[in-house]
Tab-separated table of C-alpha atoms in Angstrom:
chain	number	residue	atom	x	y	z
A	197	UNK	CA	26.668	-43.696	39.056
A	198	UNK	CA	24.896	-45.437	36.079
A	199	UNK	CA	22.074	-47.905	36.400
A	200	UNK	CA	21.884	-51.545	35.633
A	201	UNK	CA	19.869	-51.831	32.324
A	202	UNK	CA	17.607	-54.717	33.853
A	203	UNK	CA	14.091	-53.750	32.635
A	204	UNK	CA	12.361	-56.428	34.734
A	205	UNK	CA	11.158	-54.069	37.200
A	206	UNK	CA	7.855	-52.497	39.148
A	207	UNK	CA	5.695	-50.605	36.855
A	208	UNK	CA	7.391	-52.555	33.708
A	209	UNK	CA	4.997	-54.550	31.282
A	210	UNK	CA	6.727	-57.931	30.409
A	211	UNK	CA	5.622	-61.018	28.768
A	212	UNK	CA	5.589	-64.639	29.873
A	213	UNK	CA	8.572	-66.706	28.291
A	214	UNK	CA	7.976	-70.168	30.414
A	215	UNK	CA	4.952	-71.939	32.104
A	216	UNK	CA	1.283	-72.460	31.178
A	217	UNK	CA	0.826	-68.798	30.762
A	218	UNK	CA	3.584	-68.320	27.845
A	219	UNK	CA	2.849	-65.274	25.655
A	220	UNK	CA	0.623	-63.287	28.303
A	221	UNK	CA	1.474	-59.978	29.369
A	222	UNK	CA	1.673	-58.921	32.643
A	223	UNK	CA	2.430	-55.858	35.066
A	224	UNK	CA	5.504	-56.236	37.542
A	225	UNK	CA	3.793	-55.007	40.986
A	226	UNK	CA	6.620	-55.999	43.419
A	227	UNK	CA	10.169	-57.531	43.480
A	228	UNK	CA	10.175	-60.091	46.219
A	229	UNK	CA	14.064	-60.917	45.461
A	230	UNK	CA	16.857	-60.896	43.255
A	231	UNK	CA	15.403	-63.435	40.864
A	232	UNK	CA	11.469	-63.129	41.514
A	233	UNK	CA	8.783	-60.930	40.880
A	234	UNK	CA	5.000	-60.679	41.449
A	235	UNK	CA	3.055	-60.072	38.413
A	236	UNK	CA	-0.627	-59.365	37.645
A	237	UNK	CA	-2.670	-58.784	34.408
A	238	UNK	CA	-6.018	-57.747	36.187
A	239	UNK	CA	-8.029	-61.174	34.541
A	240	UNK	CA	-6.433	-64.206	35.166
A	241	UNK	CA	-4.065	-62.708	38.065
A	242	UNK	CA	-6.039	-59.865	39.579
A	243	UNK	CA	-3.990	-57.287	41.671
A	244	UNK	CA	-4.995	-58.856	44.971
A	245	UNK	CA	-3.713	-62.389	43.918
A	246	UNK	CA	-0.302	-61.882	42.127
A	247	UNK	CA	1.459	-64.497	40.552
A	248	UNK	CA	5.245	-65.052	41.423
A	249	UNK	CA	7.424	-65.503	38.403
A	250	UNK	CA	11.368	-65.883	37.600
A	251	UNK	CA	12.748	-63.064	36.299
A	252	UNK	CA	14.370	-65.160	33.736
A	253	UNK	CA	11.083	-66.453	32.567
A	254	UNK	CA	9.904	-63.017	31.773
A	255	UNK	CA	10.818	-60.527	29.010
A	256	UNK	CA	10.678	-56.982	29.111
A	257	UNK	CA	7.803	-55.830	26.719
A	258	UNK	CA	6.879	-51.903	26.641
A	259	UNK	CA	9.332	-48.904	27.264
A	260	UNK	CA	6.428	-47.071	29.246
A	261	UNK	CA	6.124	-47.713	32.909
A	262	UNK	CA	2.920	-47.657	34.992
A	263	UNK	CA	2.653	-45.907	38.210
A	264	UNK	CA	1.679	-48.754	40.590
A	265	UNK	CA	-0.597	-46.586	43.198
A	266	UNK	CA	-3.999	-46.690	44.868
A	267	UNK	CA	-5.990	-45.489	41.523
A	268	UNK	CA	-4.643	-48.362	39.589
A	269	UNK	CA	-7.354	-51.315	39.556
A	270	UNK	CA	-7.930	-54.614	37.537
A	271	UNK	CA	-10.215	-52.914	34.961
A	272	UNK	CA	-7.581	-49.993	34.475
A	273	UNK	CA	-4.829	-52.753	34.184
A	274	UNK	CA	-6.822	-54.923	31.634
A	275	UNK	CA	-7.200	-51.806	29.567
A	276	UNK	CA	-3.398	-50.839	29.879
A	277	UNK	CA	-2.184	-54.241	29.135
A	278	UNK	CA	-4.383	-54.439	25.715
A	279	UNK	CA	-2.915	-51.582	24.297
B	278	UNK	CA	6.858	-43.197	36.802
B	279	UNK	CA	8.871	-40.346	35.219
B	280	UNK	CA	8.569	-37.007	37.041
B	281	UNK	CA	8.455	-33.553	35.605
B	282	UNK	CA	10.379	-30.989	37.505
B	283	UNK	CA	8.543	-27.512	38.715
B	284	UNK	CA	10.626	-24.473	38.440
B	285	UNK	CA	11.535	-24.356	41.979
B	286	UNK	CA	12.559	-27.873	41.463
B	287	UNK	CA	14.859	-26.977	38.673
B	288	UNK	CA	16.616	-24.204	40.994
B	289	UNK	CA	17.412	-27.005	43.347
B	290	UNK	CA	18.675	-29.342	40.566
B	291	UNK	CA	20.891	-26.547	39.550
B	292	UNK	CA	22.515	-25.977	42.477
B	293	UNK	CA	23.144	-29.749	43.272
B	294	UNK	CA	24.579	-29.520	39.612
B	295	UNK	CA	26.699	-26.928	40.535
B	296	UNK	CA	28.135	-28.813	43.131
B	297	UNK	CA	29.021	-31.568	41.408
B	298	UNK	CA	30.296	-29.674	38.642
B	299	UNK	CA	32.937	-27.748	40.978
B	300	UNK	CA	33.923	-31.133	42.456
B	301	UNK	CA	35.189	-32.373	39.368
B	302	UNK	CA	36.874	-29.168	38.369
B	303	UNK	CA	38.708	-29.671	41.822
B	304	UNK	CA	39.564	-33.132	41.429
B	305	UNK	CA	41.094	-32.927	38.107
B	306	UNK	CA	43.750	-30.993	39.899
B	307	UNK	CA	44.637	-33.960	41.648
B	308	UNK	CA	44.789	-36.528	39.138
B	309	UNK	CA	48.769	-37.183	39.031
B	310	UNK	CA	50.779	-40.199	39.348
B	311	UNK	CA	51.424	-41.531	42.461
B	312	UNK	CA	48.263	-40.415	43.963
B	313	UNK	CA	46.015	-43.124	45.495
B	314	UNK	CA	42.298	-43.468	44.567
B	315	UNK	CA	41.285	-43.474	48.090
B	316	UNK	CA	43.031	-40.148	48.671
B	317	UNK	CA	40.754	-38.546	45.694
B	318	UNK	CA	37.869	-39.981	47.199
B	319	UNK	CA	38.674	-38.585	50.631
B	320	UNK	CA	39.219	-34.815	48.535
B	321	UNK	CA	35.845	-35.412	46.765
B	322	UNK	CA	33.821	-36.302	50.056
B	323	UNK	CA	35.383	-33.351	51.811
B	324	UNK	CA	34.825	-30.939	48.887
B	325	UNK	CA	30.947	-31.979	48.878
B	326	UNK	CA	30.352	-31.729	52.508
B	327	UNK	CA	32.131	-28.281	52.630
B	328	UNK	CA	29.519	-27.383	50.106
B	329	UNK	CA	26.656	-28.079	52.495
B	330	UNK	CA	25.715	-31.376	50.417
B	331	UNK	CA	25.788	-35.165	51.005
B	332	UNK	CA	27.709	-37.298	48.582
B	333	UNK	CA	25.343	-39.271	47.462
B	334	UNK	CA	27.010	-42.345	46.237
B	335	UNK	CA	28.018	-43.004	50.063
B	336	UNK	CA	26.249	-46.170	51.123
B	337	UNK	CA	24.121	-46.213	48.293
B	338	UNK	CA	23.156	-50.026	47.885
B	339	UNK	CA	25.947	-50.639	50.103
B	340	UNK	CA	28.528	-48.914	48.026
B	341	UNK	CA	31.462	-48.082	50.446
B	342	UNK	CA	32.803	-44.789	49.003
B	343	UNK	CA	31.722	-41.209	47.754
B	344	UNK	CA	32.851	-41.573	44.330
B	345	UNK	CA	33.288	-44.215	41.846
B	346	UNK	CA	37.081	-44.195	40.464
B	347	UNK	CA	37.611	-46.360	37.506
B	348	UNK	CA	40.942	-47.227	36.080
B	349	UNK	CA	41.633	-48.236	32.603
B	350	UNK	CA	39.718	-51.490	32.049
B	351	UNK	CA	37.250	-50.593	34.647
B	352	UNK	CA	34.057	-49.565	33.073
B	353	UNK	CA	32.131	-47.989	35.896
B	354	UNK	CA	31.439	-48.416	39.689
B	355	UNK	CA	35.389	-48.630	40.608
B	356	UNK	CA	35.965	-48.900	44.592
B	357	UNK	CA	38.502	-46.461	45.584
B	358	UNK	CA	41.296	-48.122	47.155
B	359	UNK	CA	45.248	-47.741	47.791
B	360	UNK	CA	45.951	-48.385	44.363
B	361	UNK	CA	48.484	-45.585	42.930
B	362	UNK	CA	47.857	-43.886	39.610
B	363	UNK	CA	50.487	-44.773	37.182
B	364	UNK	CA	51.320	-42.489	34.338
B	365	UNK	CA	49.594	-43.797	31.139
B	366	UNK	CA	46.308	-44.615	32.669
B	367	UNK	CA	42.942	-43.324	31.982
B	368	UNK	CA	40.910	-42.886	35.028
B	369	UNK	CA	37.096	-41.956	35.417
B	370	UNK	CA	35.809	-40.207	38.042
B	371	UNK	CA	32.129	-40.473	38.772
B	372	UNK	CA	30.646	-38.196	41.477
B	373	UNK	CA	26.914	-37.515	43.035
B	374	UNK	CA	25.659	-34.928	45.465
B	375	UNK	CA	22.473	-34.526	47.134
B	376	UNK	CA	21.727	-30.680	47.968
B	377	UNK	CA	18.168	-29.271	49.292
B	378	UNK	CA	16.766	-32.934	48.487
B	379	UNK	CA	17.759	-33.185	44.728
B	380	UNK	CA	20.306	-35.080	43.230
B	381	UNK	CA	23.704	-34.043	40.730
B	382	UNK	CA	25.326	-36.775	39.000
B	383	UNK	CA	28.397	-36.411	36.432
B	384	UNK	CA	31.234	-38.216	35.379
B	385	UNK	CA	34.588	-37.326	33.393
B	386	UNK	CA	37.482	-39.205	32.333
B	387	UNK	CA	40.805	-37.952	32.977
B	388	UNK	CA	44.342	-38.453	31.687
B	389	UNK	CA	47.157	-39.516	34.257
B	390	UNK	CA	50.425	-38.391	32.748
B	391	UNK	CA	51.241	-38.928	29.285
B	392	UNK	CA	48.741	-41.161	27.714
B	393	UNK	CA	48.827	-43.157	24.230
B	394	UNK	CA	47.025	-41.706	21.141
B	395	UNK	CA	44.191	-44.674	21.188
B	396	UNK	CA	43.300	-43.767	24.849
B	397	UNK	CA	43.067	-39.867	24.346
B	398	UNK	CA	40.952	-40.863	21.214
B	399	UNK	CA	38.796	-42.850	23.252
B	400	UNK	CA	37.937	-40.128	25.744
B	401	UNK	CA	37.267	-37.694	22.912
B	402	UNK	CA	35.075	-39.724	21.266
B	403	UNK	CA	33.168	-40.439	24.667
B	404	UNK	CA	32.468	-37.009	25.183
B	405	UNK	CA	31.522	-35.938	21.839
B	406	UNK	CA	29.124	-39.043	21.810
B	407	UNK	CA	27.456	-37.254	24.831
B	408	UNK	CA	26.897	-34.344	22.965
B	409	UNK	CA	25.736	-36.140	20.189
B	410	UNK	CA	23.293	-37.673	22.287
B	411	UNK	CA	22.010	-34.736	23.797
B	412	UNK	CA	21.272	-32.895	20.453
B	413	UNK	CA	18.165	-35.098	20.322
B	414	UNK	CA	17.142	-34.561	23.920
B	415	UNK	CA	14.592	-32.279	22.952
B	416	UNK	CA	10.754	-31.931	23.567
B	417	UNK	CA	8.899	-34.400	21.628
B	418	UNK	CA	11.853	-36.677	20.425
B	419	UNK	CA	11.878	-40.447	21.948
B	420	UNK	CA	14.425	-41.985	24.257
B	421	UNK	CA	15.672	-44.296	21.402
B	422	UNK	CA	16.903	-41.198	19.428
B	423	UNK	CA	19.325	-40.606	22.055
B	424	UNK	CA	20.649	-43.866	22.332
B	425	UNK	CA	20.820	-44.228	18.521
B	426	UNK	CA	22.694	-41.064	18.171
B	427	UNK	CA	25.442	-42.329	20.656
B	428	UNK	CA	25.489	-45.780	19.303
B	429	UNK	CA	25.756	-44.581	15.583
B	430	UNK	CA	28.804	-42.176	16.437
B	431	UNK	CA	30.619	-44.552	18.300
B	432	UNK	CA	30.188	-47.812	16.449
B	433	UNK	CA	30.978	-46.251	13.140
B	434	UNK	CA	34.299	-45.095	14.321
B	435	UNK	CA	34.805	-48.872	15.914
B	436	UNK	CA	34.318	-48.436	19.476
B	437	UNK	CA	32.137	-50.454	21.804
B	438	UNK	CA	29.161	-49.266	23.645
B	439	UNK	CA	28.549	-50.948	27.103
B	440	UNK	CA	24.789	-52.445	26.975
B	441	UNK	CA	24.309	-53.685	30.437
B	442	UNK	CA	24.558	-50.453	32.048
B	443	UNK	CA	22.576	-47.105	31.154
B	444	UNK	CA	21.714	-43.669	31.926
B	445	UNK	CA	18.633	-42.753	34.134
B	446	UNK	CA	16.059	-40.106	35.199
B	447	UNK	CA	17.359	-38.032	38.300
B	448	UNK	CA	15.891	-35.987	40.391
B	449	UNK	CA	14.694	-36.416	44.227
B	450	UNK	CA	16.245	-40.057	43.939
B	451	UNK	CA	19.736	-40.979	42.243
B	452	UNK	CA	17.979	-43.307	39.834
B	453	UNK	CA	14.698	-42.453	38.646
B	454	UNK	CA	12.598	-43.551	35.562
B	455	UNK	CA	13.317	-43.844	32.572
B	456	UNK	CA	16.658	-46.065	31.859
B	457	UNK	CA	18.523	-44.488	29.259
B	458	UNK	CA	20.225	-46.887	27.278
B	459	UNK	CA	23.160	-45.847	25.255
B	460	UNK	CA	21.877	-47.796	22.025
B	461	UNK	CA	18.800	-47.908	20.353
B	462	UNK	CA	16.076	-47.553	17.501
B	463	UNK	CA	15.694	-43.785	16.607
B	464	UNK	CA	12.147	-43.247	16.911
B	465	UNK	CA	11.355	-45.901	19.668
B	466	UNK	CA	10.975	-45.635	23.181
B	467	UNK	CA	9.496	-43.134	25.774
B	468	UNK	CA	8.536	-39.786	24.380
B	469	UNK	CA	10.778	-36.807	25.988
B	470	UNK	CA	9.026	-34.037	27.716
B	471	UNK	CA	9.863	-30.584	28.940
B	472	UNK	CA	10.556	-30.578	32.734
B	473	UNK	CA	12.619	-34.114	32.880
B	474	UNK	CA	15.805	-34.015	34.132
B	475	UNK	CA	17.743	-37.135	32.816
B	476	UNK	CA	21.633	-38.312	33.416
B	477	UNK	CA	23.045	-39.194	30.106
B	478	UNK	CA	26.175	-41.328	30.415
B	479	UNK	CA	27.822	-43.122	27.469
B	480	UNK	CA	30.214	-45.781	28.612
B	481	UNK	CA	32.635	-46.489	25.572
B	482	UNK	CA	35.136	-49.035	25.338
B	483	UNK	CA	38.156	-49.476	23.074
B	484	UNK	CA	37.483	-53.259	22.101
B	485	UNK	CA	34.651	-55.312	22.663
B	486	UNK	CA	31.690	-54.091	24.908
B	487	UNK	CA	31.160	-57.097	26.959
B	488	UNK	CA	31.291	-56.683	30.765
B	489	UNK	CA	32.022	-58.569	33.888
B	490	UNK	CA	31.231	-57.370	37.408
B	491	UNK	CA	33.439	-58.247	40.241
B	492	UNK	CA	31.797	-61.415	41.879
B	493	UNK	CA	33.528	-60.291	45.319
B	494	UNK	CA	32.623	-56.782	45.539
B	495	UNK	CA	29.572	-56.750	43.464
B	496	UNK	CA	30.452	-53.430	42.248
B	497	UNK	CA	33.494	-53.029	39.742
B	498	UNK	CA	32.515	-53.473	36.489
B	499	UNK	CA	35.283	-53.912	33.995
B	500	UNK	CA	35.592	-54.806	30.218
B	501	UNK	CA	35.820	-58.723	29.720
B	502	UNK	CA	38.531	-58.324	27.202
B	503	UNK	CA	40.646	-56.175	29.564
B	504	UNK	CA	40.696	-53.059	27.196
B	505	UNK	CA	40.519	-49.584	28.621
B	506	UNK	CA	37.154	-47.651	28.710
B	507	UNK	CA	36.131	-44.392	29.084
B	508	UNK	CA	32.805	-42.720	30.648
B	509	UNK	CA	31.580	-39.174	30.313
B	510	UNK	CA	28.153	-38.115	31.996
B	511	UNK	CA	26.219	-34.931	32.869
B	512	UNK	CA	22.642	-34.286	34.287
B	513	UNK	CA	20.583	-32.478	32.096
B	514	UNK	CA	17.373	-30.526	31.926
B	515	UNK	CA	14.719	-30.895	28.938
B	516	UNK	CA	13.702	-27.845	28.182
B	517	UNK	CA	11.677	-26.222	24.995
B	518	UNK	CA	14.919	-25.751	22.956
B	519	UNK	CA	18.242	-27.024	23.635
B	520	UNK	CA	18.965	-29.191	26.645
B	521	UNK	CA	20.369	-27.229	29.696
B	522	UNK	CA	23.521	-29.178	31.019
B	523	UNK	CA	23.086	-28.721	34.650
B	524	UNK	CA	26.698	-30.154	35.724
B	525	UNK	CA	28.960	-28.350	33.252
C-alpha cells in the first residue's frame, strides 16, 4: 500500500509561506488535525510553545527527517535549522 | 526517522516478505473473468492467516479489506467489491502481511483474459521501471537516484508517473520514513544506507499522471483522464552490493 506523498509531517523541516513569519524555517512537531500542524524553530517559537500553522501555508524544505525525542532541545533545534 | 534493520530483524522481514510473495503467486491462478474482487480478497486473507501472519491492510486507517484490488483506471487502493473481472481488463493486487512483528508489502498487475497491446506494454514498462529504480538502490546512493531512474525510464517512453503517491520505508510499521517518490533529481535526497528496508512502487499511467481520490470512500485513487494504470511493488533490503528483493 503506497503512502501519500504529503511531506508536511512530524519530523520534517518546513518553510512558512504566509503570515508575518514568511520565509522562516520550522520543524513540524505535531499534527493537530487534517489541516493544521504545530511548528517550532527553537528561537522565536520554542519547543514548549509551538505555533499552529495551516499546512497549506507551509512548504516542505528538507528531505532529512529529524527525530522528535527527549534529546531534542531548543539549542539543538536552532543548529539543525541553521544548516 | 529511518530505521536500519539488524540481522535478526532482517530474518523476520524475509519471512514476512515470503508470505506476501506466496500470496501473490497463489492469487495469480484465480485471476479470471467472472471472479469478483471480494472473492479474491477473501482468498488472500485466508491464505495470509493460514501462513500464521496477519493482513496488514485490514483496518489500516479504516481500510475495509485485506488487499487493494485496483482495476484498469484505478491506480491504487481499490476496495474489493462485488464487481466481476472482465476479459481485457488489467487488475493490480496489492498485499501486505505482518509476521513476527514485521511487515512485508508487494503488488503486481495481472492481465484478465486477453488484453490489448497497450495495456500489456504498460504492465511491462511498470515492472521494468521498478528494476531500473532498484539498480540505484545501493549503499551510498541517494533517494533521488531511484526516483530519477523510474521517471526517466517511463517518461521517455511516453508514460505518466503518478506524483501524489509514493513508496515508503517498511519494517515494524507499514509506512516508515523515508517517503520514496517515483520521480526526482539524481544525486538529491536522503542518502541510502545498508540495512534500510524500502517498499519501492512505481505507479505508471497510460495517459496523464494526474489522479483523483474518490470523495465517498476516501480511498479509491483513479486516473483523472480515465486511462489505465499499472502498479508494481516489492520490499527490498539495501545491502553492501545489489539490493535483496524480499518479496520476489
